[in-house]
Amino acid sequence: MNDVVSLFQLLLVVVALVLGLYNWFYYVQAHRATSNLGIGFPGIVNRMLVINIILPAITVGFLLISLVLF
Amino acid sequence: MGEKNGQLKEYEVKKFLTLVGEKLVIATRRHWFVLATPIIVILAGGATLLLISLALSLLTPLFAKTTFFISSLLLITSITLSFTTKAVVDWYCHLYIVTTRKILEVCHAPLTSSKINEVHLDKVRCTEVDIKVNSPVDEFLDIGDVIVTFDRPTHQEEFIFQGIKDPKTVGLFLSDILDGAQDAVTPSQWYKSKEKPRGLQFIEEIFPRYTAGGGAI
């Protein structure tokens, strides 16, 4: 039973990693697009883009720690 | 006009003013309210997923762990926020720009698509400017579409300003601008005859440029 939970948590780790990577590329592309257009993002959108990278990283860290400890 | 109805200032769209003597007329995005529907759908989806994960961790002994709930909470928040950000960025990078020489639609969706639709006003003939308000909510918030129909040599093309603020004023203003742009473009490219230069004046008087049949001689 614990194996099933661990496998599920590993799946969540993979999903979070993919999401984090996607958001990283998205951040780069979004900034490239705005610099091409000559317009900058307002502060709140910039923060949202950064949080989109940080949050999956926190998720991965939390899942890995819980996998190791519990 | 640009400052009253548009959300963009001239220095923000300076990059698009590339032609000689070109001046900015309108630079705008879609109304912020068009973001409401996708964001509500995304948040509802996130809330549903969250409820499912809560139910799983409360009712199923297999997932009855606090760590499972916290990790799924973090992941669902990440996914919801990612989709919300995408909706906001797509809206932010979708611009409508009208200058004295051209009309431009710039639509960048990072990692997905990119579209630039440019119409040079001296290369086309504007036949219609339609204003459309789609629902009572749009009427209340003063949101609507302005559809400009161009008659190109080979086909007709529509240029749609979708979901912009104050469509009536923008439509009427565009109508004036396009009229002015066509006045600036001498009809000689359509009517001038090298053999009969004097005949041009006569034809202009009888068949102004808005006659049916496109004023063909």
CSV table of C-alpha atoms in Angstrom, one decimal:
chain,number,residue,atom,x,y,z
A,1,MET,CA,0.0,0.0,0.0
A,2,ASN,CA,2.8,2.3,0.8
A,3,ASP,CA,4.4,1.5,-2.5
A,4,VAL,CA,1.3,2.8,-4.3
A,5,VAL,CA,1.4,6.0,-2.4
A,6,SER,CA,5.1,6.4,-3.1
A,7,LEU,CA,4.6,5.8,-6.8
A,8,PHE,CA,1.8,8.3,-6.8
A,9,GLN,CA,4.0,10.9,-5.1
A,10,LEU,CA,6.8,10.2,-7.6
A,11,LEU,CA,4.2,10.9,-10.4
A,12,LEU,CA,3.4,14.2,-8.7
A,13,VAL,CA,7.2,15.0,-8.6
A,14,VAL,CA,7.4,14.4,-12.3
A,15,VAL,CA,4.3,16.5,-13.0
A,16,ALA,CA,5.7,19.3,-10.8
A,17,LEU,CA,9.1,19.1,-12.6
A,18,VAL,CA,7.5,19.3,-16.0
A,19,LEU,CA,5.3,22.2,-14.9
A,20,GLY,CA,8.3,24.1,-13.4
A,21,LEU,CA,10.4,23.6,-16.6
A,22,TYR,CA,7.5,24.7,-18.8
A,23,ASN,CA,7.0,27.8,-16.7
A,24,TRP,CA,10.7,28.6,-16.9
A,25,PHE,CA,10.6,28.5,-20.7
A,26,TYR,CA,7.3,30.4,-20.6
A,27,TYR,CA,9.0,33.1,-18.5
A,28,VAL,CA,11.9,33.4,-20.9
A,29,GLN,CA,9.6,33.5,-24.0
A,30,ALA,CA,7.2,36.0,-22.4
A,31,HIS,CA,10.0,38.4,-21.7
A,32,ARG,CA,11.5,37.9,-25.2
A,33,ALA,CA,8.0,38.7,-26.6
A,34,THR,CA,7.6,41.9,-24.6
A,35,SER,CA,11.1,43.1,-25.4
A,36,ASN,CA,10.4,42.5,-29.1
A,37,LEU,CA,7.1,44.4,-28.8
A,38,GLY,CA,8.9,47.2,-26.8
A,39,ILE,CA,6.5,46.9,-23.9
A,40,GLY,CA,7.3,45.7,-20.4
A,41,PHE,CA,5.2,43.6,-18.1
A,42,PRO,CA,3.6,45.3,-15.1
A,43,GLY,CA,4.9,44.2,-11.7
A,44,ILE,CA,2.1,41.9,-10.8
A,45,VAL,CA,2.4,39.8,-14.0
A,46,ASN,CA,6.2,39.6,-13.5
A,47,ARG,CA,5.6,38.3,-10.0
A,48,MET,CA,3.1,35.8,-11.2
A,49,LEU,CA,5.6,34.5,-13.7
A,50,VAL,CA,8.3,34.2,-11.0
A,51,ILE,CA,5.9,32.4,-8.6
A,52,ASN,CA,5.0,30.0,-11.4
A,53,ILE,CA,8.6,28.8,-11.3
A,54,ILE,CA,9.1,28.9,-7.5
A,55,LEU,CA,5.9,27.0,-6.6
A,56,PRO,CA,6.6,23.8,-8.6
A,57,ALA,CA,10.1,23.9,-7.2
A,58,ILE,CA,8.7,24.1,-3.6
A,59,THR,CA,6.3,21.2,-4.5
A,60,VAL,CA,9.2,19.0,-5.8
A,61,GLY,CA,11.2,19.8,-2.7
A,62,PHE,CA,8.3,19.0,-0.4
A,63,LEU,CA,7.4,15.8,-2.2
A,64,LEU,CA,11.0,14.6,-2.2
A,65,ILE,CA,11.4,15.3,1.5
A,66,SER,CA,8.2,13.5,2.3
A,67,LEU,CA,9.2,10.6,0.2
A,68,VAL,CA,12.5,10.3,2.0
A,69,LEU,CA,11.3,11.0,5.5
A,70,PHE,CA,7.8,9.3,5.6
B,1,MET,CA,-8.1,60.0,-28.7
B,2,GLY,CA,-5.3,57.6,-28.2
B,3,GLU,CA,-4.9,58.6,-24.6
B,4,LYS,CA,-8.6,58.8,-23.9
B,5,ASN,CA,-9.7,55.4,-25.2
B,6,GLY,CA,-6.5,53.4,-25.5
B,7,GLN,CA,-4.5,51.9,-22.7
B,8,LEU,CA,-1.2,52.3,-24.4
B,9,LYS,CA,0.9,55.4,-24.5
B,10,GLU,CA,2.7,56.6,-27.7
B,11,TYR,CA,6.2,55.7,-26.3
B,12,GLU,CA,5.1,52.1,-25.7
B,13,VAL,CA,4.2,51.5,-29.4
B,14,LYS,CA,6.9,53.7,-30.9
B,15,LYS,CA,8.5,50.6,-32.3
B,16,PHE,CA,5.5,50.1,-34.7
B,17,LEU,CA,5.7,53.6,-36.1
B,18,THR,CA,8.0,52.7,-39.0
B,19,LEU,CA,6.7,54.6,-42.0
B,20,VAL,CA,7.5,58.2,-42.9
B,21,GLY,CA,5.2,60.8,-41.3
B,22,GLU,CA,3.3,58.1,-39.4
B,23,LYS,CA,1.5,59.2,-36.3
B,24,LEU,CA,-0.3,57.1,-33.7
B,25,VAL,CA,-4.0,57.3,-33.6
B,26,ILE,CA,-5.2,54.5,-31.4
B,27,ALA,CA,-3.3,51.9,-29.4
B,28,THR,CA,-5.4,49.6,-27.3
B,29,ARG,CA,-5.8,46.1,-25.9
B,30,ARG,CA,-9.0,44.2,-25.4
B,31,HIS,CA,-11.0,45.2,-22.4
B,32,TRP,CA,-9.8,43.7,-19.1
B,33,PHE,CA,-13.3,42.1,-18.6
B,34,VAL,CA,-12.6,39.6,-21.4
B,35,LEU,CA,-10.2,38.0,-19.0
B,36,ALA,CA,-13.0,37.4,-16.4
B,37,THR,CA,-14.5,34.3,-18.2
B,38,PRO,CA,-11.3,32.3,-18.6
B,39,ILE,CA,-10.1,33.2,-15.1
B,40,ILE,CA,-13.4,32.1,-13.6
B,41,VAL,CA,-13.3,28.8,-15.5
B,42,ILE,CA,-9.6,28.2,-14.5
B,43,LEU,CA,-10.4,29.0,-10.8
B,44,ALA,CA,-13.5,26.8,-10.9
B,45,GLY,CA,-11.4,23.9,-12.4
B,46,GLY,CA,-8.7,24.4,-9.7
B,47,ALA,CA,-11.3,24.4,-6.9
B,48,THR,CA,-12.9,21.2,-8.3
B,49,LEU,CA,-9.5,19.5,-8.4
B,50,LEU,CA,-8.8,20.7,-4.8
B,51,LEU,CA,-12.2,19.3,-3.6
B,52,ILE,CA,-11.4,16.0,-5.3
B,53,SER,CA,-8.0,15.7,-3.6
B,54,LEU,CA,-9.6,16.7,-0.2
B,55,ALA,CA,-12.2,14.0,-0.7
B,56,LEU,CA,-9.6,11.5,-1.6
B,57,SER,CA,-7.5,12.2,1.5
B,58,LEU,CA,-10.5,12.2,3.8
B,59,LEU,CA,-12.4,9.2,2.4
B,60,THR,CA,-9.8,6.9,0.9
B,61,PRO,CA,-7.5,5.2,3.4
B,62,LEU,CA,-4.8,4.9,0.7
B,63,PHE,CA,-4.4,8.6,0.4
B,64,ALA,CA,-5.2,9.5,4.0
B,65,LYS,CA,-1.9,11.3,4.6
B,66,THR,CA,-1.4,15.0,5.3
B,67,THR,CA,1.6,15.0,3.0
B,68,PHE,CA,-0.5,13.8,0.1
B,69,PHE,CA,-3.0,16.6,0.6
B,70,ILE,CA,-0.3,19.3,1.1
B,71,SER,CA,1.6,18.2,-2.0
B,72,SER,CA,-1.6,18.0,-4.2
B,73,LEU,CA,-2.6,21.5,-2.8
B,74,LEU,CA,0.7,22.9,-3.9
B,75,LEU,CA,0.5,21.3,-7.3
B,76,ILE,CA,-3.0,22.3,-8.0
B,77,THR,CA,-2.2,25.9,-7.0
B,78,SER,CA,0.8,25.8,-9.4
B,79,ILE,CA,-1.3,24.5,-12.3
B,80,THR,CA,-4.1,27.0,-11.6
B,81,LEU,CA,-1.7,29.9,-11.4
B,82,SER,CA,0.1,28.8,-14.5
B,83,PHE,CA,-3.1,28.8,-16.6
B,84,THR,CA,-4.1,32.2,-15.0
B,85,THR,CA,-0.8,33.7,-15.9
B,86,LYS,CA,-1.0,32.4,-19.5
B,87,ALA,CA,-4.4,34.0,-19.9
B,88,VAL,CA,-3.1,37.3,-18.5
B,89,VAL,CA,0.0,37.3,-20.6
B,90,ASP,CA,-1.9,36.4,-23.8
B,91,TRP,CA,-4.2,39.3,-23.1
B,92,TYR,CA,-1.3,41.7,-22.4
B,93,CYS,CA,0.5,40.8,-25.6
B,94,HIS,CA,-2.5,41.3,-27.8
B,95,LEU,CA,-2.5,44.8,-29.2
B,96,TYR,CA,-4.5,46.8,-31.7
B,97,ILE,CA,-2.6,49.8,-33.2
B,98,VAL,CA,-4.0,52.3,-35.6
B,99,THR,CA,-1.7,54.9,-37.1
B,100,THR,CA,-2.3,57.4,-39.9
B,101,ARG,CA,-0.7,55.0,-42.4
B,102,LYS,CA,-1.7,51.5,-41.2
B,103,ILE,CA,-3.7,49.3,-39.0
B,104,LEU,CA,-1.9,46.6,-37.0
B,105,GLU,CA,-2.9,43.6,-34.8
B,106,VAL,CA,-0.1,42.1,-32.8
B,107,CYS,CA,-0.9,38.9,-31.0
B,108,HIS,CA,1.9,37.0,-29.2
B,109,ALA,CA,1.1,33.9,-27.1
B,110,PRO,CA,4.5,32.9,-25.8
B,111,LEU,CA,5.4,29.2,-26.5
B,112,THR,CA,2.1,28.9,-28.4
B,113,SER,CA,1.6,31.2,-31.3
B,114,SER,CA,2.5,34.6,-32.8
B,115,LYS,CA,0.5,36.7,-35.3
B,116,ILE,CA,1.0,40.1,-36.8
B,117,ASN,CA,-1.7,41.4,-39.1
B,118,GLU,CA,-0.8,44.6,-40.8
B,119,VAL,CA,-3.0,46.6,-43.3
B,120,HIS,CA,-1.5,49.5,-45.2
B,121,LEU,CA,-4.2,52.1,-45.6
B,122,ASP,CA,-2.9,53.4,-48.9
B,123,LYS,CA,-3.1,49.9,-50.4
B,124,VAL,CA,-6.7,49.1,-49.6
B,125,ARG,CA,-10.1,50.7,-49.8
B,126,CYS,CA,-12.3,50.7,-46.7
B,127,THR,CA,-15.8,49.8,-47.5
B,128,GLU,CA,-17.5,49.3,-44.1
B,129,VAL,CA,-16.9,50.1,-40.4
B,130,ASP,CA,-19.4,48.0,-38.3
B,131,ILE,CA,-19.8,48.3,-34.6
B,132,LYS,CA,-21.1,45.2,-32.7
B,133,VAL,CA,-22.1,44.9,-29.0
B,134,ASN,CA,-22.7,41.2,-28.2
B,135,SER,CA,-24.6,41.0,-24.9
B,136,PRO,CA,-26.3,43.1,-22.2
B,137,VAL,CA,-23.2,42.7,-20.0
B,138,ASP,CA,-21.0,44.1,-22.8
B,139,GLU,CA,-23.5,46.9,-23.3
B,140,PHE,CA,-23.4,47.7,-19.6
B,141,LEU,CA,-19.6,47.7,-19.5
B,142,ASP,CA,-19.3,49.4,-22.9
B,143,ILE,CA,-17.4,46.6,-24.6
B,144,GLY,CA,-17.8,45.6,-28.2
B,145,ASP,CA,-16.3,44.7,-31.6
B,146,VAL,CA,-15.4,47.1,-34.4
B,147,ILE,CA,-15.3,45.4,-37.8
B,148,VAL,CA,-13.5,47.2,-40.6
B,149,THR,CA,-14.0,45.7,-44.0
B,150,PHE,CA,-11.3,46.3,-46.6
B,151,ASP,CA,-11.8,45.8,-50.3
B,152,ARG,CA,-8.4,44.5,-51.6
B,153,PRO,CA,-7.7,44.0,-55.3
B,154,THR,CA,-8.2,40.3,-55.0
B,155,HIS,CA,-10.5,39.7,-52.1
B,156,GLN,CA,-12.4,41.3,-49.2
B,157,GLU,CA,-10.9,41.2,-45.8
B,158,GLU,CA,-12.2,42.0,-42.4
B,159,PHE,CA,-10.1,43.5,-39.6
B,160,ILE,CA,-11.8,42.9,-36.3
B,161,PHE,CA,-11.0,44.9,-33.1
B,162,GLN,CA,-12.4,42.4,-30.7
B,163,GLY,CA,-13.7,43.2,-27.2
B,164,ILE,CA,-12.4,46.7,-27.0
B,165,LYS,CA,-13.6,49.5,-24.7
B,166,ASP,CA,-16.0,52.1,-26.0
B,167,PRO,CA,-16.5,50.6,-29.5
B,168,LYS,CA,-19.0,53.2,-30.7
B,169,THR,CA,-16.5,56.1,-30.2
B,170,VAL,CA,-13.6,54.1,-31.6
B,171,GLY,CA,-15.7,52.9,-34.6
B,172,LEU,CA,-16.8,56.5,-35.5
B,173,PHE,CA,-13.3,57.8,-35.0
B,174,LEU,CA,-11.9,55.0,-37.2
B,175,SER,CA,-14.5,55.8,-39.8
B,176,ASP,CA,-13.3,59.4,-39.8
B,177,ILE,CA,-9.6,58.4,-39.9
B,178,LEU,CA,-10.1,55.9,-42.7
B,179,ASP,CA,-12.1,58.5,-44.7
B,180,GLY,CA,-9.2,61.0,-44.1
B,181,ALA,CA,-6.6,58.3,-45.1
B,182,GLN,CA,-8.5,57.7,-48.4
B,183,ASP,CA,-8.8,61.4,-49.1
B,184,ALA,CA,-5.0,61.6,-48.6
B,185,VAL,CA,-4.6,58.8,-51.1
B,186,THR,CA,-5.4,60.5,-54.4
B,187,PRO,CA,-7.8,58.4,-56.5
B,188,SER,CA,-5.3,58.8,-59.4
B,189,GLN,CA,-4.1,55.3,-58.9
B,190,TRP,CA,-7.5,54.1,-59.9
B,191,TYR,CA,-8.7,56.7,-62.3
B,192,LYS,CA,-5.8,58.5,-63.9
B,193,SER,CA,-5.6,58.0,-67.6
B,194,LYS,CA,-2.4,59.1,-69.4
B,195,GLU,CA,-4.2,59.6,-72.7
B,196,LYS,CA,-6.9,61.8,-71.2
B,197,PRO,CA,-5.6,63.7,-68.3
B,198,ARG,CA,-8.5,66.2,-68.4
B,199,GLY,CA,-11.0,63.4,-68.4
B,200,LEU,CA,-10.0,62.6,-64.8
B,201,GLN,CA,-11.6,65.7,-63.4
B,202,PHE,CA,-14.9,65.0,-65.2
B,203,ILE,CA,-15.0,61.4,-63.9
B,204,GLU,CA,-14.3,62.4,-60.4
B,205,GLU,CA,-17.2,64.8,-60.4
B,206,ILE,CA,-19.7,62.2,-61.7
B,207,PHE,CA,-18.5,59.1,-60.0
B,208,PRO,CA,-17.1,59.8,-56.6
B,209,ARG,CA,-15.1,57.0,-55.0
B,210,TYR,CA,-18.1,55.5,-53.1
B,211,THR,CA,-20.1,54.6,-56.2
B,212,ALA,CA,-21.2,51.0,-56.7
B,213,GLY,CA,-18.8,49.0,-58.9
B,214,GLY,CA,-15.7,50.5,-57.3
B,215,GLY,CA,-15.6,53.5,-59.6
B,216,ALA,CA,-14.2,51.5,-62.5
B,217,ILE,CA,-13.9,53.5,-65.7
